[in-house]
Amino acid sequence: MAVAVRGARGGGSGGVGAGFLSLFSYRVFVSAMFSLLFIATATVLLTTRPSATHHHSQRLQSGGNAYMHTTYVALNSDPLRTRLDLIYRQANDHVTLVKAYAAYARKLKLDISRQLKMFDDLAKNFSDISSKPRYKSSLFETDGNLDEDVLRQFEKEVKDRVKFARLLMAESKENYDNQLKIQKLKDTIFAVSELLGKAKKNGAFASSIAAKSVPKSLHCLAMRLVEERISHPEKYKDDLPKSEFEDPDLYHYAIFSDNVIAVSVVVRSVVKNAEEPWKHVFHVVTDRMNLAAIKVWFRMRPVEGGAHVEVKAIEDYKFMNSAYVPVLRQIESAKKKFYLEHKMENATKDGNNMKFRDLEHMSMLNHLRFYLPEMYPKLHKILFLEDDVVVQKDLTGLWKIDLSGKVNGAVETCFGSFHRFSQYLNFSNPLIRERFNPKVCAWAYGMNIFDLDAWRREQCTEMYHSWQNLNVDRTLWNSGTLPPGLMTFYSLTKSLDKSWHVLGLGYNPSISMDVINNAAVIHYNGNMKPWLDIAMIRYKNLWTKYVDNDMEFVQTCNFGV
């Protein structure tokens, strides 16, 4: 019992003491653990602290790549080292920017060699600061406190370089932006230029198609005239040839065309301006398809003033056959190659096949001009007119011009280096180079007065045949009738006053109206023919005023003139 009681009493006082001892032991344990953790951390920090020679060694490499050893400012009582770290960080950032601007400049390939050198020198100056003995010994190779005066001087140098770097970069940025804009503008101009070139090619191609196509109104007119011939055959029987057609004392014109409205305008404009229209004779030659339409036109609308019109087809001239005419042989050969050996879609893509597609320039209506002496053997002189001209004055003075033994009277077209022989003939060919002068001035077809007696004497048709045979493979000239004309009548052409013949109304919008009004003949050479919708409005009325609008079929077919 006593033991139990003692135990109970002792248990009461002993419980209090035991609790106190337990609390004390816990606090000691926690304190000990924190002390051990602190000692361990300090030991790690002290053992991993950089050596004195590398402490705060934040050197900037010459390549501009700065690196910094880790510093623990929290353990360092010197606040100047924190300041030194910040200065170096700022310097390092600007070195990186300097290098970036230099690299960008090289990428742009700009002409800024002076600035590139300044960038390189600036980066090197940043890197060389830490190498100065004074800074190296006082700031980077000491474990003691830093010298504030030295640090201040170091900071001043760094900030001066930073300021200069910012100014240089600001100037360079503006320069780069301008240069970049210029480069982008050049790229844009180049791209637009390419698009413009393609658009011009497409436009020229479309214009060429429009120029070569037959307008609905013109097709309508031809069909109406043929219908009239079929409906009333008794009214349009062929007349016997007139003696005037061979009278050398009259004024004879040669017009070769398949365009009935164009032919009518040429004839009408000549007659309207002629002082003695009854002395003028027009020899119109067309193809078999348009022969009836043109004959009916001049039967329905006789030429005013008593002028005479003869209408024939190419086939009426029996000498015009492939055995005699080189162009006919070439046309037959070209058509055979084009239709039998080449597909249409390939021909449009293959530039070498252009000569087979461009059969218009080989049309015999174009080449008839080289056979005038044989077509009109009893004539001495003849005036050749193309169907896209308008006559504004009396032309009888042309027959009175002394050609001085020359064959062809024509207006020269050269100005400066343009429209000379070198532009029409292939002077890389020895045959051309040996026979012709590339600087000789070219002349114009469209209005040409030919001395047929001199033509026969000089055997110009034979000369034309010779050149045409040599050009089967298109090595002397590409196409057209002007190049062989220049060659055939070389040194046989007399230059006429330019007022006789003004060209360019089919492509040049800047011809002076004074020059046009003073001209005897105006020529719509080019794609913008006056009977097409693409004609230039400025010049169209000069042609339309000679259209016979009283003719019923012109009104029916809505020429819109």
Coordinates of C-alpha atoms in Angstrom, one line a residue:
M1 CA 0.0 0.0 0.0
A2 CA 2.8 2.4 1.0
V3 CA 4.6 1.7 -2.2
A4 CA 1.6 2.3 -4.2
V5 CA 0.9 5.5 -2.4
R6 CA 4.5 6.6 -2.8
G7 CA 4.4 5.7 -6.3
A8 CA 1.3 7.8 -6.8
R9 CA 2.7 10.8 -5.2
G10 CA 6.0 10.5 -6.8
G11 CA 4.2 10.0 -10.1
G12 CA 2.5 13.3 -9.7
S13 CA 5.6 15.4 -9.1
G14 CA 7.7 13.3 -11.4
G15 CA 5.3 13.8 -14.4
V16 CA 5.9 17.5 -14.3
G17 CA 9.6 17.1 -14.3
A18 CA 9.6 14.6 -17.0
G19 CA 7.5 16.9 -19.3
F20 CA 9.9 19.8 -18.7
L21 CA 12.9 17.6 -19.5
S22 CA 11.2 16.4 -22.7
L23 CA 10.5 19.9 -23.9
F24 CA 14.0 21.0 -23.1
S25 CA 15.5 18.0 -25.0
Y26 CA 13.3 18.8 -28.1
R27 CA 14.4 22.4 -28.2
V28 CA 18.1 21.4 -27.9
F29 CA 17.6 18.9 -30.6
V30 CA 16.0 21.4 -33.0
S31 CA 18.7 24.0 -32.3
A32 CA 21.4 21.4 -32.9
M33 CA 19.8 20.4 -36.2
F34 CA 19.6 24.1 -37.4
S35 CA 23.2 24.6 -36.3
L36 CA 24.3 21.6 -38.2
L37 CA 22.4 22.7 -41.3
F38 CA 23.9 26.2 -41.1
I39 CA 27.4 24.8 -40.7
A40 CA 26.9 22.4 -43.6
T41 CA 25.6 25.2 -45.9
A42 CA 28.4 27.5 -45.0
T43 CA 30.9 24.8 -45.5
V44 CA 29.5 24.1 -49.0
L45 CA 29.5 27.8 -49.9
L46 CA 33.0 28.4 -48.6
T47 CA 34.4 25.4 -50.3
T48 CA 32.8 26.3 -53.7
R49 CA 33.7 30.0 -53.6
P50 CA 35.9 30.9 -56.6
S51 CA 39.5 31.6 -56.0
A52 CA 40.8 35.1 -55.5
T53 CA 42.2 35.3 -58.9
H54 CA 38.8 34.6 -60.5
H55 CA 36.5 36.2 -58.1
H56 CA 34.3 38.8 -59.9
S57 CA 36.3 38.1 -63.0
Q58 CA 33.7 39.1 -65.5
R59 CA 35.9 39.5 -68.6
L60 CA 34.4 40.5 -72.0
Q61 CA 35.9 38.3 -74.7
S62 CA 37.2 39.9 -77.9
G63 CA 34.5 38.1 -79.8
G64 CA 31.9 40.0 -77.9
N65 CA 30.7 36.9 -75.9
A66 CA 30.8 38.0 -72.3
Y67 CA 30.9 35.5 -69.5
M68 CA 30.7 36.0 -65.7
H69 CA 31.7 33.7 -62.9
T70 CA 29.0 33.2 -60.3
T71 CA 29.3 35.6 -57.4
Y72 CA 27.4 35.5 -54.2
V73 CA 26.7 39.1 -53.3
A74 CA 24.7 38.0 -50.2
L75 CA 28.0 36.7 -48.7
N76 CA 30.0 39.6 -49.8
S77 CA 30.0 42.6 -47.5
D78 CA 31.5 45.0 -50.2
P79 CA 28.6 46.7 -52.1
L80 CA 31.0 47.9 -54.7
R81 CA 31.3 44.4 -56.2
T82 CA 27.5 44.4 -56.8
R83 CA 28.0 47.7 -58.6
L84 CA 30.9 46.2 -60.6
D85 CA 28.7 43.3 -61.6
L86 CA 26.0 45.6 -62.8
I87 CA 28.4 47.7 -64.9
Y88 CA 29.7 44.6 -66.6
R89 CA 26.3 43.3 -67.3
Q90 CA 25.5 46.6 -69.0
A91 CA 28.7 46.5 -71.0
N92 CA 28.1 42.9 -72.0
D93 CA 24.6 43.6 -73.2
H94 CA 25.8 46.4 -75.4
V95 CA 28.6 44.3 -76.9
T96 CA 25.9 41.8 -77.9
L97 CA 23.9 44.5 -79.5
V98 CA 26.9 45.9 -81.3
K99 CA 27.6 42.4 -82.7
A100 CA 24.0 41.9 -83.7
Y101 CA 23.9 45.2 -85.7
A102 CA 27.2 44.3 -87.4
A103 CA 25.8 40.9 -88.4
Y104 CA 22.6 42.4 -89.6
A105 CA 24.5 44.9 -91.7
R106 CA 26.5 42.1 -93.3
K107 CA 23.3 40.3 -94.0
L108 CA 21.8 43.3 -95.8
K109 CA 24.9 43.6 -97.9
L110 CA 24.9 47.3 -97.5
D111 CA 27.7 49.7 -98.4
I112 CA 28.5 50.6 -94.8
S113 CA 32.1 49.5 -94.4
R114 CA 32.9 52.5 -92.2
Q115 CA 30.1 51.6 -89.8
L116 CA 31.1 48.0 -89.7
K117 CA 34.6 49.0 -88.7
M118 CA 33.2 51.3 -86.0
F119 CA 31.1 48.4 -84.7
D120 CA 34.2 46.1 -84.6
D121 CA 36.3 48.7 -82.9
L122 CA 33.6 49.4 -80.3
A123 CA 33.3 45.8 -79.4
K124 CA 37.0 45.5 -79.1
N125 CA 37.1 48.6 -76.8
F126 CA 34.5 47.1 -74.5
S127 CA 36.6 43.9 -74.3
D128 CA 39.9 45.8 -73.7
I129 CA 38.6 47.7 -70.7
S130 CA 39.2 44.7 -68.3
S131 CA 42.7 44.3 -69.7
K132 CA 43.9 47.7 -68.5
P133 CA 46.5 47.1 -65.7
R134 CA 44.9 49.6 -63.4
Y135 CA 41.5 48.0 -63.5
K136 CA 42.8 44.5 -63.6
S137 CA 44.8 44.8 -60.4
S138 CA 42.3 47.0 -58.5
L139 CA 39.0 45.4 -59.5
F140 CA 39.5 41.9 -60.8
E141 CA 42.5 40.4 -59.1
T142 CA 41.9 41.4 -55.5
D143 CA 40.0 39.8 -52.7
G144 CA 39.8 42.9 -50.6
N145 CA 37.6 45.9 -50.8
L146 CA 37.5 47.6 -54.2
D147 CA 38.9 51.1 -54.7
E148 CA 35.8 53.3 -55.3
D149 CA 37.8 55.9 -57.3
V150 CA 39.0 53.3 -59.6
L151 CA 35.6 51.8 -59.9
R152 CA 34.1 55.2 -60.6
Q153 CA 36.7 55.8 -63.4
F154 CA 35.9 52.3 -64.8
E155 CA 32.2 53.0 -64.7
K156 CA 32.7 56.3 -66.5
E157 CA 34.6 54.7 -69.4
V158 CA 32.0 52.0 -69.7
K159 CA 29.2 54.5 -69.8
D160 CA 31.0 56.6 -72.4
R161 CA 31.3 53.6 -74.6
V162 CA 27.7 52.6 -73.9
K163 CA 26.5 56.1 -74.9
F164 CA 28.6 56.0 -78.1
A165 CA 27.2 52.6 -78.9
R166 CA 23.7 53.7 -78.5
L167 CA 24.2 56.8 -80.7
L168 CA 25.8 54.6 -83.4
M169 CA 23.1 52.0 -83.2
A170 CA 20.4 54.7 -83.4
E171 CA 22.0 56.2 -86.5
S172 CA 22.6 52.8 -88.0
K173 CA 19.0 51.6 -87.3
E174 CA 17.6 54.5 -89.3
N175 CA 20.1 53.8 -92.0
Y176 CA 19.2 50.1 -92.1
D177 CA 15.5 50.9 -92.1
N178 CA 16.0 53.3 -95.1
Q179 CA 18.2 50.8 -96.9
L180 CA 15.8 48.0 -96.2
K181 CA 12.9 50.1 -97.6
I182 CA 15.0 51.0 -100.7
Q183 CA 15.8 47.3 -101.2
K184 CA 12.1 46.3 -100.8
L185 CA 11.2 49.1 -103.2
K186 CA 13.7 47.8 -105.7
D187 CA 12.3 44.3 -105.3
T188 CA 8.8 45.6 -105.8
I189 CA 9.8 47.6 -108.8
F190 CA 11.5 44.6 -110.3
A191 CA 8.4 42.4 -109.6
V192 CA 6.1 45.1 -111.1
S193 CA 8.5 45.4 -114.1
E194 CA 8.2 41.7 -114.8
L195 CA 4.4 41.9 -114.5
L196 CA 4.4 44.9 -116.8
G197 CA 6.6 43.1 -119.3
K198 CA 4.2 40.1 -119.3
A199 CA 1.2 42.5 -119.6
K200 CA 2.8 44.2 -122.5
K201 CA 3.4 40.9 -124.3
N202 CA -0.1 39.8 -123.6
G203 CA -1.4 43.2 -124.7
A204 CA 0.6 43.1 -127.9
F205 CA -0.6 39.5 -128.6
A206 CA -4.2 40.5 -127.9
S207 CA -3.8 43.6 -130.0
S208 CA -2.3 41.5 -132.8
I209 CA -5.3 39.2 -132.7
A210 CA -7.7 42.1 -132.7
A211 CA -5.9 43.7 -135.7
K212 CA -5.9 40.4 -137.7
S213 CA -9.4 39.4 -136.9
V214 CA -12.4 40.4 -139.0
P215 CA -14.9 42.7 -137.2
K216 CA -18.5 41.6 -137.2
S217 CA -19.5 44.7 -139.1
L218 CA -16.9 44.1 -141.8
H219 CA -18.0 40.5 -142.1
C220 CA -21.6 41.6 -142.3
L221 CA -20.9 44.1 -145.0
A222 CA -19.1 41.5 -147.2
M223 CA -21.9 39.0 -146.7
R224 CA -24.5 41.6 -147.6
L225 CA -22.7 42.5 -150.7
V226 CA -22.3 38.9 -151.8
E227 CA -25.9 38.3 -151.0
E228 CA -26.8 41.2 -153.2
R229 CA -24.7 39.7 -156.1
I230 CA -26.5 36.3 -155.7
S231 CA -29.9 37.8 -155.5
H232 CA -29.5 40.0 -158.6
P233 CA -26.9 38.4 -160.9
E234 CA -28.1 40.3 -163.9
K235 CA -27.2 43.6 -162.4
Y236 CA -23.6 42.7 -161.7
K237 CA -22.3 41.1 -164.9
D238 CA -18.6 41.9 -165.5
D239 CA -18.0 44.7 -167.8
L240 CA -15.5 44.7 -170.6
P241 CA -12.1 46.2 -169.8
K242 CA -11.8 49.9 -170.3
S243 CA -9.1 51.5 -172.4
E244 CA -8.4 53.8 -169.4
F245 CA -7.0 50.9 -167.5
E246 CA -4.0 50.8 -169.8
D247 CA -3.7 54.5 -170.6
P248 CA -0.2 55.6 -169.5
D249 CA -1.3 59.3 -169.6
L250 CA -3.7 58.9 -166.7
Y251 CA -2.8 58.6 -163.0
H252 CA -2.8 55.0 -161.9
Y253 CA -3.1 53.6 -158.4
A254 CA -2.5 50.1 -157.2
I255 CA -4.4 48.9 -154.1
F256 CA -4.1 45.3 -152.9
S257 CA -6.6 44.4 -150.1
D258 CA -9.3 42.1 -148.9
N259 CA -11.1 44.8 -146.9
V260 CA -13.9 46.3 -148.8
I261 CA -14.6 49.3 -146.5
A262 CA -10.9 50.2 -146.4
V263 CA -10.5 50.1 -150.1
S264 CA -13.6 52.3 -150.5
V265 CA -12.2 54.9 -148.1
V266 CA -8.8 55.0 -150.0
V267 CA -10.5 55.5 -153.3
R268 CA -13.0 58.0 -152.0
S269 CA -10.4 60.1 -150.2
V270 CA -8.3 60.3 -153.4
V271 CA -11.2 61.3 -155.5
K272 CA -12.5 63.8 -153.0
N273 CA -9.2 65.7 -153.0
A274 CA -8.3 65.3 -156.7
E275 CA -8.5 68.3 -159.0
E276 CA -9.3 66.2 -162.0
P277 CA -10.8 63.0 -160.7
W278 CA -11.7 61.6 -164.2
K279 CA -8.0 61.2 -164.8
H280 CA -7.5 58.8 -161.9
V281 CA -7.6 55.0 -162.4
F282 CA -7.6 52.6 -159.5
H283 CA -6.4 49.0 -159.9
V284 CA -7.9 47.0 -157.0
V285 CA -6.7 43.4 -156.5
T286 CA -8.1 41.1 -153.9
D287 CA -8.5 37.4 -153.2
R288 CA -11.2 35.2 -154.7
M289 CA -13.3 35.2 -151.6
N290 CA -13.7 39.0 -151.5
L291 CA -13.8 39.7 -155.2
A292 CA -17.6 39.7 -155.6
A293 CA -18.1 41.9 -152.5
I294 CA -15.7 44.6 -153.8
K295 CA -17.1 44.5 -157.3
V296 CA -20.7 44.9 -156.0
W297 CA -19.6 47.8 -153.8
F298 CA -18.2 49.8 -156.7
R299 CA -21.2 48.9 -158.8
M300 CA -23.7 50.1 -156.2
R301 CA -21.6 53.1 -155.2
P302 CA -19.8 54.4 -158.4
V303 CA -16.8 56.5 -157.8
E304 CA -17.5 60.2 -158.0
G305 CA -16.1 62.6 -160.6
G306 CA -15.7 60.0 -163.3
A307 CA -12.7 58.1 -161.8
H308 CA -12.2 54.5 -163.0
V309 CA -12.0 51.4 -160.9
E310 CA -10.7 48.0 -162.0
V311 CA -11.3 45.1 -159.6
K312 CA -9.4 41.8 -160.1
A313 CA -8.5 38.7 -158.2
I314 CA -4.9 37.4 -157.7
E315 CA -5.9 34.4 -159.7
D316 CA -6.6 36.6 -162.8
Y317 CA -2.8 37.0 -163.2
K318 CA -1.8 33.7 -164.6
F319 CA 1.9 34.2 -164.1
M320 CA 1.3 34.1 -160.3
N321 CA 2.1 30.4 -159.7
S322 CA 4.5 28.5 -157.5
A323 CA 6.8 27.7 -160.4
Y324 CA 7.5 31.4 -160.9
V325 CA 6.9 33.0 -157.5
P326 CA 9.1 32.0 -154.6
V327 CA 6.7 33.2 -152.0
L328 CA 4.0 30.9 -153.3
R329 CA 6.3 27.9 -152.9
Q330 CA 7.2 29.0 -149.4
I331 CA 3.6 29.5 -148.4
E332 CA 2.8 26.0 -149.6
S333 CA 5.7 24.6 -147.7
A334 CA 5.0 26.5 -144.6
K335 CA 1.3 25.4 -144.6
K336 CA 2.3 21.8 -145.1
K337 CA 4.8 21.9 -142.2
F338 CA 2.4 23.8 -139.9
Y339 CA -0.7 21.6 -140.5
L340 CA 1.0 18.3 -140.9
E341 CA 4.1 18.3 -138.8
H342 CA 3.1 20.6 -135.9
K343 CA 0.2 20.7 -133.5
M344 CA -1.4 24.1 -133.0
E345 CA -0.8 24.0 -129.2
N346 CA 2.9 23.3 -129.6
A347 CA 3.2 25.9 -132.3
T348 CA 2.1 28.6 -129.9
K349 CA 4.7 27.6 -127.4
D350 CA 7.6 26.9 -129.6
G351 CA 9.3 30.1 -130.8
N352 CA 10.9 28.2 -133.7
N353 CA 7.5 27.6 -135.2
M354 CA 6.6 31.3 -135.4
K355 CA 7.6 31.4 -139.0
F356 CA 5.0 28.7 -139.8
R357 CA 2.3 30.5 -137.9
D358 CA 2.9 34.0 -139.3
L359 CA 1.5 33.3 -142.8
E360 CA -0.1 36.8 -143.1
H361 CA 3.2 38.3 -143.9
M362 CA 3.6 35.7 -146.7
S363 CA 0.2 36.5 -148.1
M364 CA 0.4 37.2 -151.9
L365 CA -1.7 40.3 -151.4
N366 CA 1.3 41.7 -149.6
H367 CA 3.8 40.5 -152.1
L368 CA 2.0 41.6 -155.2
R369 CA 3.8 44.9 -154.9
F370 CA 6.9 43.2 -156.3
Y371 CA 5.2 42.3 -159.6
L372 CA 3.8 45.7 -160.7
P373 CA 5.6 45.9 -164.0
E374 CA 4.2 42.5 -165.1
M375 CA 0.7 43.2 -163.8
Y376 CA 0.6 46.5 -165.7
P377 CA 2.9 46.1 -168.7
K378 CA 1.7 49.2 -170.6
L379 CA 2.1 51.7 -167.7
H380 CA 5.2 53.8 -167.0
K381 CA 4.4 55.0 -163.5
I382 CA 2.1 53.8 -160.8
L383 CA 1.3 55.0 -157.2
F384 CA 1.1 52.2 -154.7
L385 CA -1.3 52.8 -151.8
E386 CA -1.9 50.5 -148.8
D387 CA -5.5 50.0 -147.6
D388 CA -4.9 51.7 -144.3
V389 CA -4.1 55.2 -145.6
V390 CA -6.2 58.3 -146.1
V391 CA -5.5 60.8 -148.8
Q392 CA -5.9 64.5 -147.8
K393 CA -4.6 66.4 -150.8
D394 CA -4.3 66.1 -154.6
L395 CA -1.5 63.6 -155.4
T396 CA -0.9 64.3 -159.1
G397 CA 2.3 66.1 -158.1
L398 CA 3.9 62.8 -157.4
W399 CA 3.8 61.8 -161.1
K400 CA 5.7 65.0 -161.8
I401 CA 8.6 64.3 -159.4
D402 CA 11.9 63.5 -161.2
L403 CA 13.1 60.3 -159.6
S404 CA 16.5 60.8 -161.2
G405 CA 16.5 57.3 -162.7
K406 CA 15.5 55.7 -159.4
V407 CA 12.8 53.1 -159.2
N408 CA 11.1 53.9 -156.0
G409 CA 10.0 57.3 -154.5
A410 CA 9.3 57.0 -150.8
V411 CA 9.5 58.9 -147.5
E412 CA 12.4 58.0 -145.2
T413 CA 11.5 57.0 -141.7
C414 CA 14.7 57.0 -139.8
F415 CA 15.5 59.4 -136.9
G416 CA 18.7 59.0 -134.9
S417 CA 19.6 55.4 -134.8
F418 CA 16.0 54.2 -135.3
H419 CA 14.5 52.6 -138.5
R420 CA 17.8 52.0 -140.2
F421 CA 18.8 48.9 -142.2
S422 CA 20.3 47.3 -139.1
Q423 CA 16.8 47.0 -137.5
Y424 CA 15.3 45.0 -140.4
L425 CA 18.1 42.8 -141.8
N426 CA 20.3 40.2 -140.1
F427 CA 23.8 41.7 -140.4
S428 CA 25.4 38.7 -138.8
N429 CA 24.8 37.0 -142.1
P430 CA 27.8 37.6 -144.4
L431 CA 25.6 38.0 -147.5
I432 CA 23.8 40.9 -145.8
R433 CA 27.0 42.3 -144.3
E434 CA 28.8 42.4 -147.6
R435 CA 26.0 44.0 -149.6
F436 CA 24.4 46.6 -147.4
N437 CA 25.3 49.4 -145.0
P438 CA 23.5 49.0 -141.6
K439 CA 23.4 52.7 -141.1
V440 CA 21.4 53.5 -144.3
C441 CA 18.0 55.1 -143.6
A442 CA 15.0 52.9 -144.2
W443 CA 11.9 54.1 -146.0
A444 CA 8.2 53.4 -145.7
Y445 CA 5.8 51.3 -147.7
G446 CA 2.2 52.7 -147.9
M447 CA 2.6 55.4 -150.4
N448 CA 5.2 54.7 -153.1
I449 CA 5.6 56.1 -156.6
F450 CA 7.2 53.5 -158.8
D451 CA 8.9 54.2 -162.1
L452 CA 8.0 50.9 -163.9
D453 CA 10.4 51.5 -166.8
A454 CA 13.3 51.9 -164.4
W455 CA 12.1 48.9 -162.6
R456 CA 12.2 46.8 -165.7
R457 CA 15.6 48.2 -166.6
E458 CA 17.1 47.3 -163.2
Q459 CA 15.4 43.9 -163.1
C460 CA 14.1 44.5 -159.6
T461 CA 11.7 41.6 -159.7
E462 CA 14.5 39.2 -160.5
M463 CA 16.5 40.7 -157.6
Y464 CA 13.6 40.2 -155.3
H465 CA 13.3 36.6 -156.4
S466 CA 17.0 36.0 -155.7
W467 CA 16.8 37.4 -152.1
Q468 CA 13.5 35.5 -151.4
N469 CA 15.1 32.2 -152.5
L470 CA 18.0 32.8 -150.2
N471 CA 15.7 33.5 -147.2
V472 CA 13.9 30.2 -147.2
D473 CA 15.2 29.4 -143.7
R474 CA 14.6 33.0 -142.4
T475 CA 18.3 33.8 -141.9
L476 CA 18.3 37.1 -143.8
W477 CA 15.2 38.6 -142.3
N478 CA 12.3 37.4 -140.3
S479 CA 9.1 38.3 -142.1
G480 CA 7.2 41.1 -143.8
T481 CA 7.6 42.9 -147.1
L482 CA 9.7 45.9 -146.0
P483 CA 13.0 44.0 -145.6
P484 CA 13.0 42.5 -149.1
G485 CA 11.8 45.9 -150.4
L486 CA 14.8 47.6 -148.7
M487 CA 17.1 45.0 -150.3
T488 CA 15.5 45.0 -153.7
F489 CA 15.4 48.8 -154.1
Y490 CA 18.7 49.4 -152.3
S491 CA 20.4 52.5 -153.9
L492 CA 17.3 52.7 -156.2
T493 CA 15.1 54.8 -153.9
K494 CA 14.6 58.5 -154.0
S495 CA 13.7 60.2 -150.7
L496 CA 10.5 62.3 -150.8
D497 CA 9.5 65.2 -148.7
K498 CA 8.0 63.9 -145.4
S499 CA 4.8 65.9 -145.9
W500 CA 3.8 63.5 -148.6
H501 CA 3.4 60.6 -146.2
V502 CA 2.9 60.8 -142.4
L503 CA 3.0 57.4 -140.6
G504 CA 2.1 56.1 -137.1
L505 CA -1.6 56.8 -136.7
G506 CA -2.1 53.2 -135.8
Y507 CA 0.2 53.1 -132.8
N508 CA 1.6 56.6 -132.0
P509 CA -0.8 58.9 -130.0
S510 CA 1.6 61.8 -129.9
I511 CA 1.7 62.9 -133.6
S512 CA 1.2 66.6 -133.9
M513 CA -2.1 67.6 -135.5
D514 CA -0.3 70.3 -137.5
V515 CA 1.9 67.6 -139.1
I516 CA -1.1 65.5 -139.8
N517 CA -3.1 68.3 -141.3
N518 CA -0.2 69.3 -143.5
A519 CA 0.3 65.7 -144.8
A520 CA -0.9 64.6 -148.3
V521 CA -1.3 61.0 -147.1
I522 CA -1.8 59.8 -143.5
H523 CA -1.1 56.2 -142.7
Y524 CA -2.6 54.1 -139.9
N525 CA 0.2 51.6 -139.8
G526 CA 0.2 49.6 -136.6
N527 CA -2.5 47.4 -135.0
M528 CA -5.0 50.2 -134.2
K529 CA -6.7 50.3 -137.5
P530 CA -9.4 52.9 -137.9
W531 CA -12.1 50.4 -138.7
L532 CA -11.4 48.5 -135.4
D533 CA -12.8 49.2 -132.0
I534 CA -9.2 49.5 -130.7
A535 CA -8.6 52.5 -133.0
M536 CA -7.3 55.7 -131.4
I537 CA -10.2 58.1 -131.1
R538 CA -8.0 61.1 -131.7
Y539 CA -7.3 60.0 -135.3
K540 CA -10.4 58.0 -136.1
N541 CA -12.5 60.8 -137.5
L542 CA -9.8 61.6 -140.2
W543 CA -10.8 58.2 -141.6
T544 CA -14.5 57.9 -140.8
K545 CA -15.3 61.2 -142.7
Y546 CA -14.5 59.3 -145.9
V547 CA -16.8 56.3 -145.1
D548 CA -19.8 56.3 -147.3
N549 CA -22.5 56.3 -144.6
D550 CA -25.3 56.7 -147.1
M551 CA -24.6 53.2 -148.4
E552 CA -27.4 51.1 -147.1
F553 CA -25.3 48.1 -146.0
V554 CA -23.0 50.3 -144.0
Q555 CA -26.0 51.4 -141.9
T556 CA -27.4 47.9 -141.7
C557 CA -24.1 46.4 -140.4
N558 CA -23.7 49.0 -137.7
F559 CA -20.2 50.1 -138.4
G560 CA -20.5 52.6 -135.6
V561 CA -18.5 55.3 -137.4

